[in-house]
Coordinates of C-alpha atoms in Angstrom, one line a residue:
M172 CA 24.1 87.2 -25.6
D173 CA 20.4 88.2 -25.3
A174 CA 19.0 87.6 -21.8
P175 CA 15.3 86.8 -21.5
G176 CA 12.9 88.9 -19.6
P177 CA 11.3 87.9 -16.3
P178 CA 9.0 84.9 -16.8
N179 CA 5.2 85.1 -16.5
P180 CA 4.3 83.0 -13.4
H181 CA 1.4 81.5 -15.5
Y182 CA 3.6 80.7 -18.5
K183 CA 4.3 77.1 -17.5
W184 CA 0.5 76.3 -17.8
I185 CA 0.4 78.0 -21.2
A186 CA 3.4 75.9 -22.3
L187 CA 1.8 72.7 -20.9
S188 CA -1.6 73.4 -22.6
N189 CA -0.1 74.1 -26.0
T190 CA 2.4 71.3 -26.1
T191 CA -0.3 68.9 -24.9
L192 CA -2.5 70.0 -27.8
G193 CA 0.4 69.6 -30.2
V194 CA 1.3 66.1 -29.1
L195 CA -2.4 65.1 -29.0
M196 CA -2.9 66.3 -32.6
V197 CA 0.2 64.4 -33.8
M198 CA -0.7 61.1 -32.1
I199 CA -4.4 61.2 -33.2
N200 CA -3.2 61.8 -36.8
Q201 CA -0.7 58.9 -36.6
S202 CA -3.1 56.3 -35.4
I203 CA -6.2 57.5 -37.3
V204 CA -4.4 56.3 -40.5
L205 CA -4.0 52.8 -39.1
I206 CA -7.7 52.2 -38.5
A207 CA -8.7 53.9 -41.8
L208 CA -6.4 52.0 -44.1
P209 CA -9.2 49.9 -45.7
D210 CA -11.2 53.0 -46.5
I211 CA -8.1 54.8 -47.8
F212 CA -7.2 52.0 -50.2
R213 CA -10.8 51.7 -51.4
G214 CA -10.9 55.4 -51.8
I215 CA -7.8 55.5 -54.1
H216 CA -8.9 52.3 -55.8
L217 CA -5.8 50.3 -54.9
N218 CA -5.9 46.6 -53.8
P219 CA -3.7 46.4 -50.7
L220 CA -3.4 42.6 -50.9
D221 CA -1.8 42.7 -54.4
P222 CA 1.9 41.7 -53.8
G223 CA 3.0 44.7 -55.8
N224 CA 1.2 47.0 -53.4
T225 CA 2.5 45.7 -50.1
G226 CA 5.2 48.4 -50.1
Y227 CA 2.6 51.1 -50.3
L228 CA 0.7 49.5 -47.3
L229 CA 3.9 49.3 -45.2
W230 CA 5.0 52.9 -46.0
M231 CA 1.5 54.2 -45.4
M232 CA 1.8 52.7 -41.9
M233 CA 5.4 53.3 -41.1
G234 CA 6.7 56.2 -43.2
F235 CA 5.6 58.8 -40.6
M236 CA 7.3 56.9 -37.8
V237 CA 10.5 56.3 -39.7
V238 CA 11.1 59.9 -40.6
T239 CA 10.2 61.0 -37.0
A240 CA 12.6 58.5 -35.5
V241 CA 15.4 59.7 -37.8
L242 CA 14.9 63.5 -37.4
V243 CA 13.8 63.9 -33.8
V244 CA 17.3 64.0 -32.3
T245 CA 18.5 66.5 -34.9
F246 CA 15.6 68.8 -34.2
G247 CA 16.1 68.4 -30.5
R248 CA 19.6 69.6 -31.0
L249 CA 18.5 72.4 -33.3
G250 CA 16.1 73.5 -30.6
D251 CA 19.0 73.9 -28.3
M252 CA 20.7 76.0 -31.0
Y253 CA 18.0 77.9 -32.7
G254 CA 15.4 78.2 -30.0
R255 CA 13.1 75.4 -28.8
V256 CA 9.9 77.4 -29.2
R257 CA 10.8 78.6 -32.7
M258 CA 11.4 75.0 -33.9
Y259 CA 8.3 73.8 -32.2
N260 CA 6.2 76.6 -33.8
M261 CA 7.6 75.6 -37.2
G262 CA 6.6 72.0 -36.5
F263 CA 3.0 73.0 -35.8
A264 CA 2.8 75.0 -39.0
V265 CA 4.4 72.2 -41.2
F266 CA 2.1 69.6 -39.7
T267 CA -1.1 71.7 -40.4
I268 CA -0.1 72.5 -44.0
C269 CA 0.5 68.8 -44.7
S270 CA -2.9 67.9 -43.2
V271 CA -4.5 70.2 -45.8
L272 CA -2.5 68.7 -48.7
L273 CA -3.3 65.1 -47.6
S274 CA -7.0 65.9 -47.6
V275 CA -7.1 67.3 -51.1
S276 CA -5.7 64.4 -53.1
W277 CA -7.4 63.9 -56.4
M278 CA -5.3 60.9 -57.7
D279 CA -6.0 57.2 -57.7
G280 CA -4.0 54.0 -57.8
S281 CA -0.2 54.1 -57.3
A282 CA 0.0 57.9 -57.9
G283 CA -2.6 58.5 -55.1
A284 CA -0.7 56.2 -52.8
L285 CA 2.6 58.0 -53.5
W286 CA 1.0 61.4 -52.9
L287 CA -0.2 60.3 -49.5
I288 CA 3.0 58.6 -48.5
G289 CA 5.1 61.6 -49.6
W290 CA 3.1 64.1 -47.6
R291 CA 2.9 61.8 -44.7
I292 CA 6.7 61.7 -44.7
V293 CA 6.8 65.5 -44.8
Q294 CA 4.2 65.6 -42.0
G295 CA 6.6 63.4 -40.0
I296 CA 9.1 66.2 -40.2
G297 CA 6.5 68.5 -38.5
G298 CA 5.8 65.8 -36.0
A299 CA 9.6 65.4 -35.2
L300 CA 9.8 69.2 -34.6
L301 CA 6.9 69.0 -32.2
F302 CA 8.1 65.9 -30.4
A303 CA 11.7 66.8 -30.0
N304 CA 11.0 70.3 -28.5
S305 CA 7.8 69.8 -26.5
T306 CA 9.5 67.9 -23.7
A307 CA 12.4 70.4 -23.5
I308 CA 9.9 73.3 -23.4
L309 CA 8.1 71.7 -20.5
T310 CA 11.4 70.9 -18.7
D311 CA 12.4 74.6 -19.0
A312 CA 9.0 75.9 -17.9
F313 CA 8.5 73.7 -14.8
P314 CA 10.6 73.4 -11.7
A315 CA 12.1 70.0 -11.0
D316 CA 9.5 69.1 -8.4
Q317 CA 6.7 69.6 -10.9
R318 CA 8.2 68.1 -14.0
G319 CA 6.9 64.6 -13.4
T320 CA 3.3 65.9 -13.3
A321 CA 3.8 68.1 -16.4
L322 CA 5.5 65.3 -18.4
G323 CA 2.8 62.9 -17.2
I324 CA 0.0 65.0 -18.6
N325 CA 1.9 65.4 -21.9
S326 CA 2.5 61.6 -22.0
I327 CA -1.2 61.0 -21.4
A328 CA -2.1 63.2 -24.3
A329 CA 0.4 61.3 -26.5
I330 CA -0.9 57.8 -25.8
A331 CA -4.5 58.7 -25.3
G332 CA -4.3 60.5 -28.7
S333 CA -3.2 57.3 -30.3
F334 CA -6.5 55.6 -29.2
L335 CA -8.7 58.6 -29.8
G336 CA -7.3 58.4 -33.4
L337 CA -8.7 54.8 -33.7
L338 CA -12.1 56.0 -32.7
L339 CA -12.1 59.0 -34.9
G340 CA -10.8 57.0 -37.8
G341 CA -13.6 54.4 -37.3
V342 CA -16.2 57.1 -37.4
L343 CA -14.9 59.4 -40.1
A344 CA -13.3 57.1 -42.7
P345 CA -16.5 55.3 -43.7
V346 CA -18.0 58.7 -44.4
D347 CA -15.0 60.0 -46.4
W348 CA -11.4 58.9 -46.0
K349 CA -10.2 62.5 -46.5
L350 CA -11.9 63.6 -43.3
I351 CA -9.3 61.7 -41.3
F352 CA -6.7 64.3 -42.4
L353 CA -9.0 67.3 -42.6
V354 CA -10.0 66.9 -38.9
S355 CA -6.6 68.0 -37.8
V356 CA -6.7 71.3 -39.8
P357 CA -8.8 73.6 -37.5
V358 CA -6.9 72.3 -34.4
G359 CA -3.6 72.9 -36.2
I360 CA -4.5 76.4 -37.3
F361 CA -5.6 77.4 -33.8
G362 CA -2.5 75.7 -32.1
T363 CA -0.1 77.3 -34.6
I364 CA -1.4 80.8 -34.0
W365 CA -1.5 80.2 -30.2
A366 CA 2.0 78.9 -30.1
Y367 CA 3.4 81.9 -32.1
V368 CA 1.6 84.4 -29.9
K369 CA 2.1 82.9 -26.4
L370 CA 5.2 80.7 -26.3
H371 CA 8.7 82.1 -25.9
D372 CA 12.2 80.8 -25.2
T373 CA 13.6 81.3 -21.7
G374 CA 17.2 81.3 -22.8
V375 CA 20.3 83.1 -23.9
R376 CA 22.2 82.7 -27.1
R377 CA 25.8 81.6 -27.8
K378 CA 27.5 81.1 -31.2
A379 CA 28.2 77.6 -32.5
R380 CA 28.7 75.6 -35.6
M381 CA 26.6 72.8 -37.2
D382 CA 27.8 69.2 -37.0
W383 CA 27.0 68.4 -40.6
W384 CA 28.8 65.1 -40.8
G385 CA 27.1 63.9 -37.7
N386 CA 23.7 64.8 -39.0
I387 CA 24.4 63.1 -42.4
T388 CA 25.8 59.8 -41.0
F389 CA 23.2 59.5 -38.3
A390 CA 20.3 60.1 -40.7
L391 CA 21.7 57.7 -43.4
G392 CA 22.5 55.0 -40.9
L393 CA 19.2 55.0 -39.1
I394 CA 17.2 55.3 -42.3
S395 CA 19.1 52.4 -43.8
I396 CA 18.3 50.2 -40.8
L397 CA 14.7 51.1 -40.5
V398 CA 14.1 50.7 -44.3
G399 CA 15.9 47.3 -44.1
I400 CA 13.5 46.2 -41.3
T401 CA 10.5 47.5 -43.3
Y402 CA 11.3 45.3 -46.2
G403 CA 12.6 42.4 -44.1
I404 CA 9.1 41.5 -43.0
Q405 CA 8.0 41.2 -46.7
P406 CA 8.2 37.9 -48.6
Y407 CA 11.4 37.3 -50.6
G408 CA 11.5 34.6 -53.2
S409 CA 10.2 31.4 -51.7
S410 CA 10.8 32.7 -48.1
A411 CA 8.0 34.0 -45.9
M412 CA 10.1 37.0 -45.0
G413 CA 12.9 39.0 -46.6
W414 CA 15.7 38.7 -44.0
S415 CA 17.8 36.7 -46.4
S416 CA 17.4 39.3 -49.2
P417 CA 20.8 40.8 -50.3
W418 CA 19.2 44.2 -50.3
V419 CA 17.8 43.8 -46.8
L420 CA 21.1 42.5 -45.5
A421 CA 23.0 45.3 -47.2
A422 CA 20.7 47.9 -45.7
L423 CA 21.0 46.5 -42.2
I424 CA 24.8 45.9 -42.3
G425 CA 25.5 49.1 -44.1
G426 CA 23.3 51.1 -41.8
A427 CA 25.1 49.6 -38.7
L428 CA 28.5 50.5 -40.2
V429 CA 27.4 54.1 -40.9
L430 CA 26.2 54.4 -37.3
V431 CA 29.6 53.1 -36.1
L432 CA 31.2 55.9 -38.3
F433 CA 28.7 58.3 -36.7
V434 CA 30.0 57.4 -33.2
V435 CA 33.6 57.9 -34.3
I436 CA 32.7 61.3 -35.7
E437 CA 30.8 62.4 -32.6
N438 CA 33.8 61.5 -30.4
K439 CA 36.1 63.7 -32.5
V440 CA 34.1 66.9 -33.5
P441 CA 34.2 69.7 -30.9
E442 CA 30.4 70.4 -31.2
P443 CA 28.7 67.0 -31.8
L444 CA 25.1 66.4 -32.7
F445 CA 24.6 63.5 -30.3
R446 CA 26.3 64.4 -27.0
L447 CA 27.7 61.0 -26.2
S448 CA 29.1 62.3 -23.0
L449 CA 25.5 62.1 -21.6
F450 CA 25.9 58.4 -21.5
R451 CA 28.4 58.8 -18.8
L452 CA 25.4 59.6 -16.6
R453 CA 24.3 56.1 -15.8
A454 CA 20.9 57.4 -14.8
F455 CA 20.5 58.8 -18.3
T456 CA 21.8 55.6 -19.9
A457 CA 19.8 53.1 -17.8
G458 CA 16.6 55.2 -18.1
N459 CA 16.9 55.2 -21.9
I460 CA 17.5 51.5 -22.0
A461 CA 14.4 50.9 -20.0
N462 CA 12.4 53.3 -22.2
L463 CA 13.8 51.5 -25.3
L464 CA 12.8 48.1 -24.1
I465 CA 9.3 49.1 -22.9
S466 CA 8.8 50.8 -26.3
L467 CA 9.9 47.6 -28.0
G468 CA 7.5 45.5 -25.9
R469 CA 4.5 47.8 -26.3
G470 CA 5.2 49.2 -29.8
G471 CA 3.6 46.3 -31.7
L472 CA 0.8 45.8 -29.2
Q473 CA -1.6 48.1 -31.0
F474 CA -1.1 46.3 -34.4
A475 CA -1.5 42.9 -32.7
L476 CA -4.7 44.0 -31.0
I477 CA -6.2 45.5 -34.2
I478 CA -5.5 42.3 -36.0
W479 CA -7.0 40.2 -33.2
L480 CA -10.1 42.4 -32.9
Q481 CA -10.7 43.6 -36.4
G482 CA -9.7 40.5 -38.3
I483 CA -10.8 37.7 -36.0
W484 CA -12.8 38.4 -32.8
L485 CA -15.3 41.0 -34.1
P486 CA -16.3 39.0 -37.3
L487 CA -16.7 35.9 -35.2
H488 CA -19.1 37.8 -33.1
G489 CA -21.2 38.9 -36.0
Y490 CA -19.7 42.3 -36.8
S491 CA -19.5 43.2 -40.5
F492 CA -16.1 44.0 -42.0
Q493 CA -17.3 47.6 -42.7
D494 CA -18.0 48.1 -39.0
T495 CA -15.0 46.4 -37.5
P496 CA -12.6 49.5 -37.6
L497 CA -14.9 51.6 -35.4
W498 CA -15.6 48.7 -32.9
A499 CA -12.0 47.7 -32.7
G500 CA -11.3 51.3 -31.5
I501 CA -14.2 51.2 -29.0
Y502 CA -13.1 47.8 -27.6
M503 CA -9.6 49.0 -27.1
I504 CA -10.7 52.0 -24.9
P505 CA -9.9 50.1 -21.7
L506 CA -6.2 50.4 -22.5
T507 CA -6.6 54.2 -22.6
I508 CA -8.6 54.1 -19.4
G509 CA -5.9 52.3 -17.5
L510 CA -3.3 54.8 -18.7
L511 CA -5.5 57.8 -17.8
L512 CA -6.0 56.3 -14.3
A513 CA -2.3 55.7 -13.6
A514 CA -0.2 58.3 -15.4
P515 CA -1.3 61.5 -13.5
V516 CA -1.0 59.7 -10.2
S517 CA 2.4 58.2 -10.9
G518 CA 3.7 61.6 -12.2
W519 CA 2.5 63.4 -9.1
L520 CA 3.7 60.8 -6.6
S521 CA 7.1 60.2 -8.3
D522 CA 7.8 63.9 -7.8
R523 CA 7.5 63.3 -4.1
L524 CA 8.5 59.7 -3.5
G525 CA 11.1 59.1 -6.2
P526 CA 10.6 57.1 -9.5
R527 CA 12.0 53.6 -8.7
A528 CA 8.8 52.1 -7.4
F529 CA 6.8 53.4 -10.4
T530 CA 9.2 52.6 -13.2
V531 CA 10.0 49.1 -11.9
G532 CA 6.5 48.4 -10.9
G533 CA 5.1 49.7 -14.1
A534 CA 7.4 47.4 -16.2
L535 CA 6.4 44.4 -14.1
V536 CA 2.7 45.1 -14.5
I537 CA 3.1 45.4 -18.3
A538 CA 5.0 42.1 -18.4
A539 CA 2.2 40.5 -16.3
S540 CA -0.5 41.7 -18.7
F541 CA 1.3 40.3 -21.7
G542 CA 1.7 37.0 -19.9
A543 CA -2.0 36.9 -19.2
L544 CA -2.9 37.8 -22.8
M545 CA -0.9 34.8 -24.0
V546 CA -3.2 32.3 -22.2
L547 CA -6.4 33.9 -23.5
P548 CA -8.2 31.9 -26.2
T549 CA -8.5 33.6 -29.6
D550 CA -12.3 33.8 -29.1
F551 CA -12.0 35.3 -25.6
N552 CA -14.5 36.6 -23.0
Y553 CA -14.4 40.3 -23.6
W554 CA -14.5 41.4 -20.0
I555 CA -11.4 39.4 -19.2
F556 CA -9.7 40.9 -22.2
A557 CA -10.8 44.4 -21.1
F558 CA -9.4 43.9 -17.6
L559 CA -6.0 42.9 -19.1
L560 CA -6.0 46.0 -21.3
V561 CA -6.7 48.1 -18.3
L562 CA -3.8 46.3 -16.5
N563 CA -1.5 47.0 -19.5
G564 CA -2.5 50.7 -19.5
V565 CA -2.0 51.0 -15.8
G566 CA 1.5 49.6 -16.1
S567 CA 2.3 52.0 -18.9
G568 CA 0.9 54.9 -17.0
L569 CA 3.0 54.0 -13.9
F570 CA 6.2 53.8 -16.0
I571 CA 6.1 56.6 -18.6
S572 CA 6.1 59.9 -16.8
P573 CA 8.5 58.9 -14.0
N574 CA 10.9 57.5 -16.5
R575 CA 10.8 60.6 -18.7
A576 CA 11.2 62.9 -15.7
E577 CA 14.1 60.9 -14.4
I578 CA 15.9 61.0 -17.7
M579 CA 15.3 64.7 -18.2
N580 CA 16.3 65.6 -14.6
S581 CA 19.6 63.8 -15.1
V582 CA 20.9 66.0 -17.9
P583 CA 22.5 69.5 -17.6
A584 CA 20.1 72.4 -18.4
E585 CA 21.9 73.4 -21.6
S586 CA 21.4 69.8 -23.0
R587 CA 17.7 69.4 -22.4
G588 CA 16.8 69.7 -26.0
V589 CA 19.3 67.2 -27.2
G590 CA 18.6 64.9 -24.2
A591 CA 14.8 65.0 -25.1
G592 CA 15.7 64.3 -28.7
M593 CA 17.9 61.4 -27.9
N594 CA 15.2 60.0 -25.6
A595 CA 12.5 60.4 -28.3
T596 CA 14.8 58.8 -30.9
F597 CA 15.1 55.7 -28.8
Q598 CA 11.3 55.6 -28.3
N599 CA 10.4 56.3 -31.9
A600 CA 13.0 54.0 -33.4
A601 CA 11.9 51.3 -31.0
S602 CA 8.3 51.7 -32.2
V603 CA 9.4 51.0 -35.8
L604 CA 11.6 48.2 -34.7
S605 CA 8.8 46.7 -32.6
I606 CA 6.5 46.5 -35.6
G607 CA 9.1 44.6 -37.5
I608 CA 9.8 42.4 -34.6
F609 CA 6.2 41.7 -33.8
F610 CA 5.3 40.9 -37.5
S611 CA 8.4 38.8 -37.8
L612 CA 7.7 36.7 -34.7
M613 CA 4.0 36.4 -35.6
V614 CA 5.0 35.2 -39.1
T615 CA 7.4 32.7 -37.6
G616 CA 4.6 31.3 -35.5
L617 CA 2.3 31.2 -38.5
T618 CA 4.8 29.6 -40.9
H619 CA 4.3 26.0 -39.8
T620 CA 0.6 26.1 -38.6
L621 CA -1.0 28.3 -41.3
P622 CA -0.5 26.2 -44.5
P623 CA -2.2 23.0 -43.1
A624 CA -5.0 25.1 -41.6
L625 CA -5.7 26.8 -44.9
H626 CA -5.4 23.6 -46.9
D627 CA -7.7 21.5 -44.7
G628 CA -10.3 24.3 -44.3
L629 CA -10.5 24.9 -48.1
I630 CA -10.7 21.1 -48.8
Q631 CA -13.6 20.8 -46.4
Q632 CA -15.5 23.5 -48.4
G633 CA -15.1 21.5 -51.6
V634 CA -12.2 23.5 -53.1
P635 CA -10.2 21.2 -55.4
A636 CA -7.0 19.8 -53.9
S637 CA -4.6 21.4 -56.3
Q638 CA -6.2 24.9 -55.8
A639 CA -6.3 24.4 -52.0
S640 CA -2.7 23.4 -52.0
A641 CA -1.7 26.5 -53.9
L642 CA -3.7 28.8 -51.7
S643 CA -2.4 27.2 -48.5
H644 CA 1.0 28.7 -49.4
L645 CA -0.2 32.3 -49.2
P646 CA 2.5 34.5 -47.6
P647 CA 1.8 34.7 -43.9
I648 CA 2.4 38.4 -43.9
G649 CA -0.3 38.8 -46.6
V650 CA -2.7 36.8 -44.4
L651 CA -1.9 39.1 -41.4
F652 CA -2.4 42.2 -43.6
A653 CA -5.8 40.8 -44.7
A654 CA -6.8 40.3 -41.1
F655 CA -5.4 43.8 -40.2
L656 CA -7.5 45.4 -42.9
G657 CA -10.6 43.3 -42.4
Y658 CA -10.5 41.6 -45.8
N659 CA -11.5 38.1 -46.7
P660 CA -9.0 37.3 -49.5
F661 CA -10.7 34.1 -50.7
Q662 CA -13.4 36.0 -52.5
Q663 CA -10.8 37.6 -54.7
L664 CA -8.4 34.6 -54.9
L665 CA -11.0 32.0 -55.9
G666 CA -12.9 34.3 -58.2
N667 CA -15.1 32.4 -60.7
S668 CA -14.3 29.1 -58.9
L669 CA -16.6 30.0 -56.1
A670 CA -19.7 29.3 -58.3
K671 CA -18.5 25.7 -58.7
L672 CA -18.5 25.0 -55.0
P673 CA -21.5 23.1 -53.4
D674 CA -23.0 26.2 -51.7
G675 CA -21.8 28.6 -54.4
G676 CA -19.0 29.8 -52.1
A677 CA -21.4 31.3 -49.6
H678 CA -19.6 30.0 -46.5
I679 CA -16.1 30.7 -47.8
T680 CA -17.0 34.3 -48.4
S681 CA -18.9 34.7 -45.2
K682 CA -17.5 37.0 -42.4
E683 CA -16.9 34.0 -40.1
F684 CA -15.0 31.6 -42.4
F685 CA -11.6 33.4 -42.8
P686 CA -11.4 34.6 -39.2
H687 CA -12.2 31.1 -37.9
L688 CA -9.7 29.5 -40.3
I689 CA -6.7 31.6 -39.2
S690 CA -7.6 32.0 -35.5
E691 CA -5.6 29.0 -34.2
P692 CA -2.4 29.8 -36.3
F693 CA -2.8 33.4 -35.3
H694 CA -2.9 32.5 -31.6
K695 CA 0.4 30.5 -31.9
G696 CA 2.0 33.4 -33.7
I697 CA 0.9 36.1 -31.2
V698 CA 2.1 33.9 -28.3
V699 CA 5.6 34.0 -29.8
A700 CA 5.4 37.8 -30.1
F701 CA 4.1 38.3 -26.5
W702 CA 6.9 36.1 -25.1
F703 CA 9.3 38.7 -26.6
A704 CA 7.3 41.5 -25.0
V705 CA 7.4 39.9 -21.6
T706 CA 11.2 39.4 -21.8
A707 CA 11.7 43.0 -22.9
C708 CA 9.6 44.4 -20.0
L709 CA 11.4 42.2 -17.4
I710 CA 14.8 43.5 -18.6
A711 CA 13.4 47.0 -18.5
A712 CA 12.4 46.5 -14.9
V713 CA 15.9 45.5 -14.0
S714 CA 17.3 48.5 -15.9
S715 CA 14.9 50.8 -14.1
L716 CA 16.0 49.4 -10.8
L717 CA 19.6 50.3 -11.6
T718 CA 18.6 53.7 -12.9
D719 CA 17.3 54.8 -9.5
R720 CA 20.2 53.3 -7.6
V721 CA 23.0 54.7 -9.7
G722 CA 21.2 58.0 -10.1
R723 CA 21.7 58.6 -6.4
K724 CA 25.3 57.5 -6.3
H725 CA 26.2 59.3 -9.5
P726 CA 24.3 62.6 -9.8
A727 CA 24.6 64.7 -12.9
P728 CA 27.8 66.8 -12.9
D729 CA 27.5 70.6 -13.0
W730 CA 28.8 70.9 -16.5
P731 CA 29.5 74.3 -18.0
A732 CA 27.5 75.3 -21.1
E733 CA 28.9 73.9 -24.3
S734 CA 28.6 75.4 -27.8
L735 CA 26.2 73.1 -29.6
G736 CA 26.1 73.9 -33.3
S737 CA 25.1 76.4 -36.0
E738 CA 21.5 77.7 -36.3
L739 CA 19.7 75.9 -39.2
A740 CA 17.4 78.7 -40.2
A741 CA 20.3 81.2 -40.2
V742 CA 22.3 78.9 -42.4
A743 CA 19.4 78.5 -44.8
G744 CA 18.7 82.2 -44.9
E745 CA 22.3 83.3 -45.4
G746 CA 23.0 80.6 -48.0
A747 CA 26.3 79.7 -46.3
L748 CA 27.9 78.0 -43.4
S749 CA 28.3 80.7 -40.8
L750 CA 28.5 81.3 -37.1
S751 CA 25.1 81.9 -35.5
E752 CA 23.5 82.1 -32.1
L753 CA 22.5 79.3 -29.7
V754 CA 19.7 79.1 -27.3
V755 CA 20.7 77.9 -23.8
P756 CA 18.0 77.8 -21.1
D757 CA 18.2 79.7 -17.8
E758 CA 17.0 78.1 -14.7
P759 CA 13.3 77.2 -15.1
P760 CA 10.8 79.5 -13.4
R761 CA 9.4 78.5 -10.1

């Protein structure tokens, strides 16, 4: 075993600075694509509202998140084995290289979309390496009474980055859509070099073997479920959604069965990928349940707000569709402000006062903000809307860092990497699940109210009854995507028929007509989705209450170090399955 040298007393701040930069870069890059999608599709000359292109749109949005959710637990485990800093550094380099490749695309149409989707998926591998190991690096570097503050700052970077991405996307994409990827390159180069020079593992190594069957079954099962959800929100036959599709059902049921097999394998192998014994710690289990539910409740919020602002409220208030991406990002800033106000304070105070008041209170505040958003009219007063966004951000800031610190403090030192990976898996998988749930619930709310609204609105503008009837049966998910992208689909769908209308189609193609037409059905759909979010947050509050209570009654046992698996890079380099070394952390420096 190789023992590390004495730690630099300033090392913890170096670790915090670099991991914060890495997480900030990843989250900016993830959300910058959301706001820039209209410019991306225009840039590669692909119509996102064509039914055959819906899959490209979904995978452009969700491919990064799917692969991150699948791989983050594996990479957290490999960080335990191979060295957390080494895996983290690799993630920084992979992410930066992919940013370059995404910005040099020369293809159009389907080929261009596949190029972007493919490299976004590879970039998700880099993101998973960064996410899975940054939390464990911080937990190793900081003493227990400072971890909440450190993780709080890291969490601020993660969520603030998602909203900074909206602003940057709104500014850069209209200039050139390739700039949204190129902007990460200088930051990535600097961060990669800095990480390789300054970061180091504070651990010793032990030999272990890789849990290959666990890796394979976990990846296949989770990918199958997430892919099933991705296609479940698309139309199938005459149905508004694809949940009755044999392929979707096969993906969901098959994925669930493979995950059951994964659990069986993990209970039998001596060195499992997913240390299920951690779930014996009820503080770990209840904390992850709360994290999962909050992520489910909040995960689809960003999409719902972008649709609400970009597709309805901003056009109704005179903003052109070309300007709505930027202004949607600007008008969502209060959400980030609330987070920035609450997260550092909650992290610092929870280190001293305990987490329960903050995790329970934060979940309740988030639930209250969703309840208040439900009663807002679609054409709301912005300052009331901004206050509710601040309230939602404050609730998130109160919850996030105490919850993460509580979970990480409950696990043994040698399991911090896999514990962080498991925690991140729940959060990332919940984000993908939440998008599917939010879209599904919104489509459910739209199904009965949208067709008559479209039919009557088109008839009033002189569209022939037969044509209005056909257009009134547009798939609700297509209408949501049109609003999300700031498109008025009737200009394309009516085509030459517009010239035959009394005003030449001027009103139908105006920026107010489509948003006004769908505003009432959209409100009914979003209320259904927000009811789900309220319920999830209330259950999370109960789980957080139990976390604190059982955490005191059942502290984490002083487990001996376990052998965790074989080292991935050594296996690849030697071309064979062999014994290798494992990184296990010492006590964190104080």
